[in-house]
């Protein structure tokens, strides 16, 4: 990471240059220290699939995978993640081919307004990799960081349960490449 | 959020040298960024400590565990030794927040969570913890989730952590580094009661950094239970929580630990409540006795009066479940 | 969990009636669906709202110097420097306005409620705007405020609502009743909290026009409002909402972020994005708190002799918000002596706003809990009590229902739930340290239809473009209109392309009230019929046309073709007809209106029966809703998959309402305090139990041509009452103040 002082030399307004692998694509991005990962994605890169529902880690709509782990991108500063690999909803499908989770969400009508959906899918994708969810009750508990105000929970549960075997099979063969899949791969 | 400068030291001493009253260490950021967005925290400098070598979980020579301050809550909860030897800690961590937040939040940061008092979070309102001397809105206001023990006229806030309740019961040690070197703080002494300085949550100096948490060998693995009572099944702060741990020989209790969360400015323990169980059988009647002692002096603020009977019942339930873990084992 | 979708006795024409996947599903699972704050523009700037910390008073001074000195800051907007705004109330009214003087953002120095927008910072980046907002110093002069409904009940005045006249003699009815209840219920303020915070992205057009991506349930409502408030040329504003991240009523009125964003765009002549924070989502409309007194009397058989429902709700000082709160008590059961009363208390708060099943949610909660109390007072099974008072007529209007399969809801729901195995005594069912409770309640919602327009365009490739200004707030409008158009036009659903959420499209009402499909769907159906007429005429003009002398009833439109009934080999592809007509496309647009003459003699409503099982941890007071069966009578269901989702969502809302949701006001500060998703609890995944949805067979040839009544609200009505009744059955404790948090059960 390199840091460029502001024109007036004020340390507070310095710009930091980051390298990030986002959905398989290497990107070089300049941010101020206070830019959150979510605002960087949405406002600087126009990757608006990650949603801002609360901006305080209380809803999960901004969930992305950072080095394979699900996090709330609204509560972390972009500047802290130089060199990281990110997967956002835009990188979940393999080109035109939808990920099994995405297909299952459509099949089970696991959304209504669709606003929480990117976060639900990213969260479920990471949960599959964590491998701690072994029952419907486990899925419910481990998906509780993703609110859905439309109340599609039971359909989301059905969709995840349906797609989990496919997710796990897929992850066993290509877990390290998770962040590299996507349209740009 | 106010403008701040950013530094990313790679050594602990470098980090503490950068620290000061207007600086904040940042790791997971799950609470600090949250508070900065509300202008509750307005640091002029952020010291990103994620590059420090504090990410390891290691066995100690006496059979305990040394947990680096930067180990994430998830990694810690699912760590094989924690799962096996300290299930109370694993349960407590997994009862808190969400998987996403637990992936971000760190062991050290968890200790430094600020209260969830509604007024602390809203800069439009008076709050002694946020702005010393401005008054406590909660005492006469919305205090359903406030303290029933150890509160002061200046502040009735509670500490929101689940993990800390378990760490209190397990009698962890907090390893701290400062410009003058390292020191250890017993968990019970780490957080403080509000008194007339509610702005201070703990005994750390501005330039001190938590480097590790040390667990003693005794993890009460056979007979422990973390019970969290909250307003929804998950992803909510505790109204009351209990970390209960028993060492039971046959039918007689040899050692007991009970810590309460959600009731005070710090995880609440009372040696008398634990001592009363020693040498006694694990019965509901004895558990009720312990609960009464633990809640001794509890006082409601109006809307939170219910926490007193709730905490009492929760203690009995948690101890009962801890004891039954023995029978199942 | 499952949905029981039995074949309806008179099925809809396919693909209507089929559980089709959402046509917008792909966009929603890939992140391609764009919501109001997702649109970009090269000259985009960012707004940040500053909200009032006081509940009542005046702004004395605004010092913006420090903020304006910060890098990137372009503007600090307030009443002192805002663009000119309309002077009269009429200009601020809108299609869902309450009676009174609508709120005018940044109009003057007066503070009417805590959280009121008082200024807005605009900067080149979001963070700059947020930082600068903290540097704007505003001095206020506080005046006394009153925000406590319970403390001000004496100040109530009659609500400006047309209530059914009293009927019969309630006093006499009560006097001859052997079982009576007189109880007071209270419901709290609740906020809609759609997952998408309200946002507007105003994109300045080269010609000075405004293209606005807004979170709204009424693109044309917002367009008209803006034209009036800013005195803009008709046609210069276009409001687009292709995707709306939930709303539940929050988007029925133009919200203040829209007005502020437009103000800034006009002032700067630049594009502006303004998204509210989650905290600011608590600074406008909400479901109003109510205090409701129910007096019911029945004879020994449970036959209702008297019903009295008196409600007092809160409103703002500037508008009288009303909803249909008490009417349900005069129509849901047969009773010849009924008195309804509805009053409002003005407070220093923002005006309430329609929120999912407005009125019915709160009013039917009180009625259905009181009915449960009456059942116990009379010693009758709560389900039996409801059956004994069943009515085929709406006595408020003295009309028969166009259809009412509520009896089937009771019987099929009870069967699926296993109601017959219920032991009536409270605390009589137990599982370990959990008490089990089974409760039932009835739900009801109006089946309305509004005027609406739609356009259908058939192109030379045989694609059917359907358009209307209505929106899809997650309800499935895109999908259901696709099915309606495909069926009406006789084309494959893949050939249908629905375009909605744009004020420049044919006129549509607000999306709300469960009337979108009955209104817009009818318009689409009629537009297709009109287009078919044109297609036949065009086909007749083709040389050697096999359709030269045939009439409409001798042909069918099927599989994208026009076909002679008598000789199916005689057919023409619709695309071919379009191409032969010489123009690239053929289109029809209709303005559909409810068939008032047909509907007038009838009352129209959807109904439900909700059966709930709760498990209550006796020592800790924790309530879990383990099982719900919701049986719905809402006419014919166009898409059982999306309709079921609507009902599931309604049930989840009912769980939230019963157990969790309450916006808490600090009355000393006059301020809502739990303004976050951490402290305003809505249900999470882990709160869910099994939820089963049943659509009972209900044929209705009156309500509209589809025979479909809409399912957006009915899934919610009655759920909270069924839960509260189940909690009573489990614990013997009657909690009359929502939400039923565990402290109330200790």
mmCIF file of N, CA and C in Angstrom, chain C residues 190-283:
data_model
loop_
_atom_site.group_PDB
_atom_site.id
_atom_site.type_symbol
_atom_site.label_atom_id
_atom_site.label_comp_id
_atom_site.label_asym_id
_atom_site.label_seq_id
_atom_site.Cartn_x
_atom_site.Cartn_y
_atom_site.Cartn_z
ATOM 1 N N UNK C 190 -44.783 1.446 15.618
ATOM 2 C CA UNK C 190 -43.899 0.533 14.887
ATOM 3 C C UNK C 190 -43.427 1.252 13.635
ATOM 4 N N UNK C 191 -42.199 0.992 13.259
ATOM 5 C CA UNK C 191 -41.688 1.591 12.022
ATOM 6 C C UNK C 191 -41.540 0.536 10.932
ATOM 7 N N UNK C 192 -41.809 0.972 9.700
ATOM 8 C CA UNK C 192 -41.820 0.048 8.562
ATOM 9 C C UNK C 192 -40.496 -0.685 8.407
ATOM 10 N N UNK C 193 -39.422 0.120 8.472
ATOM 11 C CA UNK C 193 -38.080 -0.453 8.346
ATOM 12 C C UNK C 193 -37.896 -1.421 7.189
ATOM 13 N N UNK C 194 -38.240 -1.021 5.981
ATOM 14 C CA UNK C 194 -37.840 -1.850 4.842
ATOM 15 C C UNK C 194 -36.319 -1.967 4.858
ATOM 16 N N UNK C 195 -35.798 -3.033 4.270
ATOM 17 C CA UNK C 195 -34.346 -3.214 4.314
ATOM 18 C C UNK C 195 -33.624 -2.090 3.562
ATOM 19 N N UNK C 196 -34.255 -1.591 2.526
ATOM 20 C CA UNK C 196 -33.635 -0.485 1.785
ATOM 21 C C UNK C 196 -34.022 0.833 2.436
ATOM 22 N N UNK C 197 -33.054 1.568 2.943
ATOM 23 C CA UNK C 197 -33.394 2.883 3.490
ATOM 24 C C UNK C 197 -33.901 3.789 2.367
ATOM 25 N N UNK C 198 -34.732 4.748 2.720
ATOM 26 C CA UNK C 198 -35.241 5.656 1.699
ATOM 27 C C UNK C 198 -34.092 6.437 1.081
ATOM 28 N N UNK C 199 -34.126 6.532 -0.230
ATOM 29 C CA UNK C 199 -33.043 7.186 -0.950
ATOM 30 C C UNK C 199 -33.574 7.755 -2.246
ATOM 31 N N UNK C 200 -32.944 8.815 -2.690
ATOM 32 C CA UNK C 200 -33.252 9.397 -4.001
ATOM 33 C C UNK C 200 -31.943 9.742 -4.678
ATOM 34 N N UNK C 201 -31.818 9.349 -5.933
ATOM 35 C CA UNK C 201 -30.689 9.797 -6.751
ATOM 36 C C UNK C 201 -31.278 10.661 -7.859
ATOM 37 N N UNK C 202 -30.980 11.954 -7.771
ATOM 38 C CA UNK C 202 -31.512 12.901 -8.749
ATOM 39 C C UNK C 202 -30.449 13.119 -9.815
ATOM 40 N N UNK C 203 -30.730 12.712 -11.033
ATOM 41 C CA UNK C 203 -29.747 12.866 -12.110
ATOM 42 C C UNK C 203 -30.175 14.042 -12.985
ATOM 43 N N UNK C 204 -29.338 15.058 -12.962
ATOM 44 C CA UNK C 204 -29.625 16.272 -13.717
ATOM 45 C C UNK C 204 -29.473 15.981 -15.212
ATOM 46 N N UNK C 205 -30.508 16.261 -15.962
ATOM 47 C CA UNK C 205 -30.482 15.982 -17.396
ATOM 48 C C UNK C 205 -29.944 17.195 -18.171
ATOM 49 N N UNK C 206 -29.364 16.946 -19.346
ATOM 50 C CA UNK C 206 -28.799 18.065 -20.123
ATOM 51 C C UNK C 206 -29.816 19.180 -20.374
ATOM 52 N N UNK C 207 -31.094 18.822 -20.507
ATOM 53 C CA UNK C 207 -32.102 19.852 -20.797
ATOM 54 C C UNK C 207 -32.654 20.488 -19.520
ATOM 55 N N UNK C 208 -32.015 20.181 -18.380
ATOM 56 C CA UNK C 208 -32.480 20.761 -17.129
ATOM 57 C C UNK C 208 -33.548 19.937 -16.448
ATOM 58 N N UNK C 209 -34.011 18.902 -17.117
ATOM 59 C CA UNK C 209 -35.006 18.027 -16.497
ATOM 60 C C UNK C 209 -34.376 17.179 -15.403
ATOM 61 N N UNK C 210 -35.231 16.557 -14.617
ATOM 62 C CA UNK C 210 -34.753 15.734 -13.515
ATOM 63 C C UNK C 210 -35.174 14.279 -13.719
ATOM 64 N N UNK C 211 -34.176 13.397 -13.772
ATOM 65 C CA UNK C 211 -34.459 11.964 -13.771
ATOM 66 C C UNK C 211 -34.149 11.485 -12.357
ATOM 67 N N UNK C 212 -35.181 10.999 -11.692
ATOM 68 C CA UNK C 212 -35.027 10.704 -10.269
ATOM 69 C C UNK C 212 -35.286 9.234 -9.992
ATOM 70 N N UNK C 213 -34.257 8.585 -9.449
ATOM 71 C CA UNK C 213 -34.426 7.219 -8.966
ATOM 72 C C UNK C 213 -34.816 7.321 -7.503
ATOM 73 N N UNK C 214 -36.013 6.915 -7.215
ATOM 74 C CA UNK C 214 -36.533 7.135 -5.861
ATOM 75 C C UNK C 214 -37.076 5.837 -5.294
ATOM 76 N N UNK C 215 -37.007 5.747 -3.994
ATOM 77 C CA UNK C 215 -37.646 4.607 -3.331
ATOM 78 C C UNK C 215 -39.076 5.018 -3.037
ATOM 79 N N UNK C 216 -39.989 4.473 -3.807
ATOM 80 C CA UNK C 216 -41.372 4.914 -3.656
ATOM 81 C C UNK C 216 -42.336 3.817 -4.081
ATOM 82 N N UNK C 217 -43.547 3.899 -3.588
ATOM 83 C CA UNK C 217 -44.622 3.016 -4.030
ATOM 84 C C UNK C 217 -45.518 3.730 -5.031
ATOM 85 N N UNK C 218 -45.120 4.935 -5.424
ATOM 86 C CA UNK C 218 -45.932 5.686 -6.370
ATOM 87 C C UNK C 218 -45.087 6.671 -7.133
ATOM 88 N N UNK C 219 -44.588 6.261 -8.292
ATOM 89 C CA UNK C 219 -43.697 7.145 -9.050
ATOM 90 C C UNK C 219 -44.427 8.411 -9.481
ATOM 91 N N UNK C 220 -45.709 8.247 -9.839
ATOM 92 C CA UNK C 220 -46.448 9.420 -10.322
ATOM 93 C C UNK C 220 -46.866 10.321 -9.172
ATOM 94 N N UNK C 221 -47.100 9.719 -8.022
ATOM 95 C CA UNK C 221 -47.396 10.503 -6.820
ATOM 96 C C UNK C 221 -46.226 11.431 -6.518
ATOM 97 N N UNK C 222 -45.018 10.909 -6.618
ATOM 98 C CA UNK C 222 -43.820 11.708 -6.347
ATOM 99 C C UNK C 222 -43.603 12.762 -7.422
ATOM 100 N N UNK C 223 -43.820 12.366 -8.668
ATOM 101 C CA UNK C 223 -43.633 13.321 -9.766
ATOM 102 C C UNK C 223 -44.560 14.522 -9.587
ATOM 103 N N UNK C 224 -45.825 14.240 -9.359
ATOM 104 C CA UNK C 224 -46.799 15.316 -9.231
ATOM 105 C C UNK C 224 -46.465 16.211 -8.042
ATOM 106 N N UNK C 225 -46.083 15.573 -6.952
ATOM 107 C CA UNK C 225 -45.719 16.315 -5.739
ATOM 108 C C UNK C 225 -44.580 17.293 -6.035
ATOM 109 N N UNK C 226 -43.550 16.791 -6.702
ATOM 110 C CA UNK C 226 -42.390 17.636 -6.989
ATOM 111 C C UNK C 226 -42.753 18.786 -7.918
ATOM 112 N N UNK C 227 -43.551 18.477 -8.928
ATOM 113 C CA UNK C 227 -43.967 19.540 -9.860
ATOM 114 C C UNK C 227 -44.702 20.651 -9.101
ATOM 115 N N UNK C 228 -45.548 20.227 -8.160
ATOM 116 C CA UNK C 228 -46.333 21.209 -7.411
ATOM 117 C C UNK C 228 -45.472 21.996 -6.428
ATOM 118 N N UNK C 229 -44.649 21.282 -5.680
ATOM 119 C CA UNK C 229 -43.890 21.926 -4.604
ATOM 120 C C UNK C 229 -42.843 22.887 -5.170
ATOM 121 N N UNK C 230 -42.203 22.488 -6.266
ATOM 122 C CA UNK C 230 -41.142 23.330 -6.832
ATOM 123 C C UNK C 230 -41.624 24.162 -8.023
ATOM 124 N N UNK C 231 -42.884 24.029 -8.368
ATOM 125 C CA UNK C 231 -43.408 24.760 -9.502
ATOM 126 C C UNK C 231 -42.703 24.401 -10.803
ATOM 127 N N UNK C 232 -42.427 23.126 -10.996
ATOM 128 C CA UNK C 232 -41.693 22.684 -12.186
ATOM 129 C C UNK C 232 -42.652 22.427 -13.343
ATOM 130 N N UNK C 233 -42.137 22.613 -14.527
ATOM 131 C CA UNK C 233 -42.906 22.361 -15.749
ATOM 132 C C UNK C 233 -43.379 20.911 -15.780
ATOM 133 N N UNK C 234 -44.645 20.683 -16.059
ATOM 134 C CA UNK C 234 -45.064 19.291 -16.241
ATOM 135 C C UNK C 234 -44.216 18.656 -17.345
ATOM 136 N N UNK C 235 -43.757 17.456 -17.090
ATOM 137 C CA UNK C 235 -42.920 16.778 -18.072
ATOM 138 C C UNK C 235 -41.441 16.909 -17.805
ATOM 139 N N UNK C 236 -41.072 17.788 -16.863
ATOM 140 C CA UNK C 236 -39.643 17.980 -16.618
ATOM 141 C C UNK C 236 -39.111 17.015 -15.551
ATOM 142 N N UNK C 237 -40.009 16.307 -14.900
ATOM 143 C CA UNK C 237 -39.590 15.380 -13.839
ATOM 144 C C UNK C 237 -40.010 13.966 -14.198
ATOM 145 N N UNK C 238 -39.074 13.042 -14.106
ATOM 146 C CA UNK C 238 -39.411 11.641 -14.299
ATOM 147 C C UNK C 238 -38.913 10.858 -13.086
ATOM 148 N N UNK C 239 -39.807 10.128 -12.465
ATOM 149 C CA UNK C 239 -39.448 9.369 -11.260
ATOM 150 C C UNK C 239 -39.471 7.885 -11.587
ATOM 151 N N UNK C 240 -38.355 7.238 -11.287
ATOM 152 C CA UNK C 240 -38.193 5.835 -11.643
ATOM 153 C C UNK C 240 -37.943 4.999 -10.386
ATOM 154 N N UNK C 241 -38.628 3.874 -10.311
ATOM 155 C CA UNK C 241 -38.412 2.929 -9.192
ATOM 156 C C UNK C 241 -38.609 1.523 -9.741
ATOM 157 N N UNK C 242 -37.637 1.068 -10.518
ATOM 158 C CA UNK C 242 -37.757 -0.270 -11.113
ATOM 159 C C UNK C 242 -37.725 -1.346 -10.036
ATOM 160 N N UNK C 243 -36.877 -1.130 -9.040
ATOM 161 C CA UNK C 243 -36.813 -2.071 -7.917
ATOM 162 C C UNK C 243 -36.951 -1.282 -6.630
ATOM 163 N N UNK C 244 -37.740 -1.796 -5.740
ATOM 164 C CA UNK C 244 -37.968 -1.127 -4.461
ATOM 165 C C UNK C 244 -37.657 -2.142 -3.359
ATOM 166 N N UNK C 245 -36.700 -1.792 -2.510
ATOM 167 C CA UNK C 245 -36.247 -2.733 -1.491
ATOM 168 C C UNK C 245 -37.158 -2.805 -0.283
ATOM 169 N N UNK C 246 -38.404 -3.169 -0.570
ATOM 170 C CA UNK C 246 -39.411 -3.223 0.491
ATOM 171 C C UNK C 246 -39.920 -1.829 0.787
ATOM 172 N N UNK C 247 -41.094 -1.738 1.340
ATOM 173 C CA UNK C 247 -41.654 -0.428 1.674
ATOM 174 C C UNK C 247 -42.739 -0.601 2.745
ATOM 175 N N UNK C 248 -43.710 -1.472 2.460
ATOM 176 C CA UNK C 248 -44.753 -1.788 3.441
ATOM 177 C C UNK C 248 -45.570 -0.562 3.832
ATOM 178 N N UNK C 249 -45.595 0.411 2.939
ATOM 179 C CA UNK C 249 -46.314 1.651 3.225
ATOM 180 C C UNK C 249 -45.390 2.844 3.369
ATOM 181 N N UNK C 250 -44.109 2.604 3.658
ATOM 182 C CA UNK C 250 -43.204 3.748 3.890
ATOM 183 C C UNK C 250 -43.010 4.573 2.632
ATOM 184 N N UNK C 251 -43.305 3.972 1.473
ATOM 185 C CA UNK C 251 -43.144 4.706 0.224
ATOM 186 C C UNK C 251 -44.456 5.202 -0.362
ATOM 187 N N UNK C 252 -45.499 5.243 0.456
ATOM 188 C CA UNK C 252 -46.789 5.695 -0.087
ATOM 189 C C UNK C 252 -46.829 7.206 -0.269
ATOM 190 N N UNK C 253 -46.152 7.918 0.629
ATOM 191 C CA UNK C 253 -46.082 9.373 0.476
ATOM 192 C C UNK C 253 -44.665 9.738 0.052
ATOM 193 N N UNK C 254 -44.509 10.852 -0.667
ATOM 194 C CA UNK C 254 -43.147 11.290 -0.996
ATOM 195 C C UNK C 254 -42.422 11.576 0.319
ATOM 196 N N UNK C 255 -41.254 10.958 0.530
ATOM 197 C CA UNK C 255 -40.568 11.191 1.800
ATOM 198 C C UNK C 255 -39.556 12.313 1.651
ATOM 199 N N UNK C 256 -39.160 12.853 2.802
ATOM 200 C CA UNK C 256 -38.439 14.127 2.755
ATOM 201 C C UNK C 256 -37.094 14.057 2.050
ATOM 202 N N UNK C 257 -36.497 12.853 1.965
ATOM 203 C CA UNK C 257 -35.204 12.796 1.281
ATOM 204 C C UNK C 257 -35.360 13.158 -0.193
ATOM 205 N N UNK C 258 -36.538 12.885 -0.741
ATOM 206 C CA UNK C 258 -36.794 13.220 -2.146
ATOM 207 C C UNK C 258 -36.812 14.741 -2.317
ATOM 208 N N UNK C 259 -37.556 15.401 -1.465
ATOM 209 C CA UNK C 259 -37.654 16.864 -1.551
ATOM 210 C C UNK C 259 -36.279 17.498 -1.357
ATOM 211 N N UNK C 260 -35.550 17.015 -0.366
ATOM 212 C CA UNK C 260 -34.228 17.587 -0.088
ATOM 213 C C UNK C 260 -33.262 17.355 -1.244
ATOM 214 N N UNK C 261 -33.283 16.155 -1.798
ATOM 215 C CA UNK C 261 -32.358 15.853 -2.898
ATOM 216 C C UNK C 261 -32.658 16.754 -4.097
ATOM 217 N N UNK C 262 -33.936 16.982 -4.360
ATOM 218 C CA UNK C 262 -34.305 17.840 -5.494
ATOM 219 C C UNK C 262 -33.907 19.291 -5.216
ATOM 220 N N UNK C 263 -34.127 19.726 -3.977
ATOM 221 C CA UNK C 263 -33.708 21.084 -3.607
ATOM 222 C C UNK C 263 -32.227 21.284 -3.920
ATOM 223 N N UNK C 264 -31.416 20.329 -3.489
ATOM 224 C CA UNK C 264 -29.963 20.448 -3.664
ATOM 225 C C UNK C 264 -29.597 20.403 -5.142
ATOM 226 N N UNK C 265 -30.253 19.516 -5.891
ATOM 227 C CA UNK C 265 -29.943 19.399 -7.317
ATOM 228 C C UNK C 265 -30.274 20.705 -8.042
ATOM 229 N N UNK C 266 -31.402 21.292 -7.677
ATOM 230 C CA UNK C 266 -31.797 22.548 -8.324
ATOM 231 C C UNK C 266 -30.843 23.675 -7.938
ATOM 232 N N UNK C 267 -30.462 23.669 -6.674
ATOM 233 C CA UNK C 267 -29.592 24.732 -6.173
ATOM 234 C C UNK C 267 -28.196 24.637 -6.811
ATOM 235 N N UNK C 268 -27.693 23.414 -6.949
ATOM 236 C CA UNK C 268 -26.325 23.219 -7.452
ATOM 237 C C UNK C 268 -26.286 22.981 -8.956
ATOM 238 N N UNK C 269 -27.439 22.686 -9.523
ATOM 239 C CA UNK C 269 -27.510 22.272 -10.919
ATOM 240 C C UNK C 269 -26.608 21.059 -11.166
ATOM 241 N N UNK C 270 -26.647 20.134 -10.220
ATOM 242 C CA UNK C 270 -25.838 18.915 -10.311
ATOM 243 C C UNK C 270 -26.654 17.732 -9.824
ATOM 244 N N UNK C 271 -26.191 16.561 -10.164
ATOM 245 C CA UNK C 271 -26.856 15.345 -9.696
ATOM 246 C C UNK C 271 -26.550 15.126 -8.215
ATOM 247 N N UNK C 272 -27.537 14.650 -7.495
ATOM 248 C CA UNK C 272 -27.410 14.492 -6.043
ATOM 249 C C UNK C 272 -27.971 13.147 -5.616
ATOM 250 N N UNK C 273 -27.252 12.474 -4.754
ATOM 251 C CA UNK C 273 -27.801 11.286 -4.110
ATOM 252 C C UNK C 273 -27.990 11.568 -2.632
ATOM 253 N N UNK C 274 -29.164 11.253 -2.143
ATOM 254 C CA UNK C 274 -29.410 11.381 -0.711
ATOM 255 C C UNK C 274 -30.051 10.093 -0.213
ATOM 256 N N UNK C 275 -29.319 9.389 0.617
ATOM 257 C CA UNK C 275 -29.862 8.176 1.240
ATOM 258 C C UNK C 275 -29.984 8.430 2.732
ATOM 259 N N UNK C 276 -31.108 8.053 3.302
ATOM 260 C CA UNK C 276 -31.268 8.213 4.743
ATOM 261 C C UNK C 276 -30.487 7.115 5.464
ATOM 262 N N UNK C 277 -30.057 7.430 6.670
ATOM 263 C CA UNK C 277 -29.419 6.398 7.492
ATOM 264 C C UNK C 277 -30.538 5.555 8.117
ATOM 265 N N UNK C 278 -30.170 4.413 8.659
ATOM 266 C CA UNK C 278 -31.185 3.603 9.341
ATOM 267 C C UNK C 278 -31.806 4.405 10.487
ATOM 268 N N UNK C 279 -30.977 5.188 11.182
ATOM 269 C CA UNK C 279 -31.494 6.008 12.279
ATOM 270 C C UNK C 279 -32.556 6.976 11.761
ATOM 271 N N UNK C 280 -32.289 7.545 10.581
ATOM 272 C CA UNK C 280 -33.242 8.512 10.015
ATOM 273 C C UNK C 280 -34.505 7.846 9.486
ATOM 274 N N UNK C 281 -34.465 6.528 9.334
ATOM 275 C CA UNK C 281 -35.685 5.814 8.935
ATOM 276 C C UNK C 281 -36.739 5.871 10.038
ATOM 277 N N UNK C 282 -36.331 6.351 11.211
ATOM 278 C CA UNK C 282 -37.275 6.519 12.320
ATOM 279 C C UNK C 282 -37.730 7.970 12.448
ATOM 280 N N UNK C 283 -37.498 8.773 11.395
ATOM 281 C CA UNK C 283 -37.839 10.190 11.501
ATOM 282 C C UNK C 283 -38.973 10.589 10.562
#
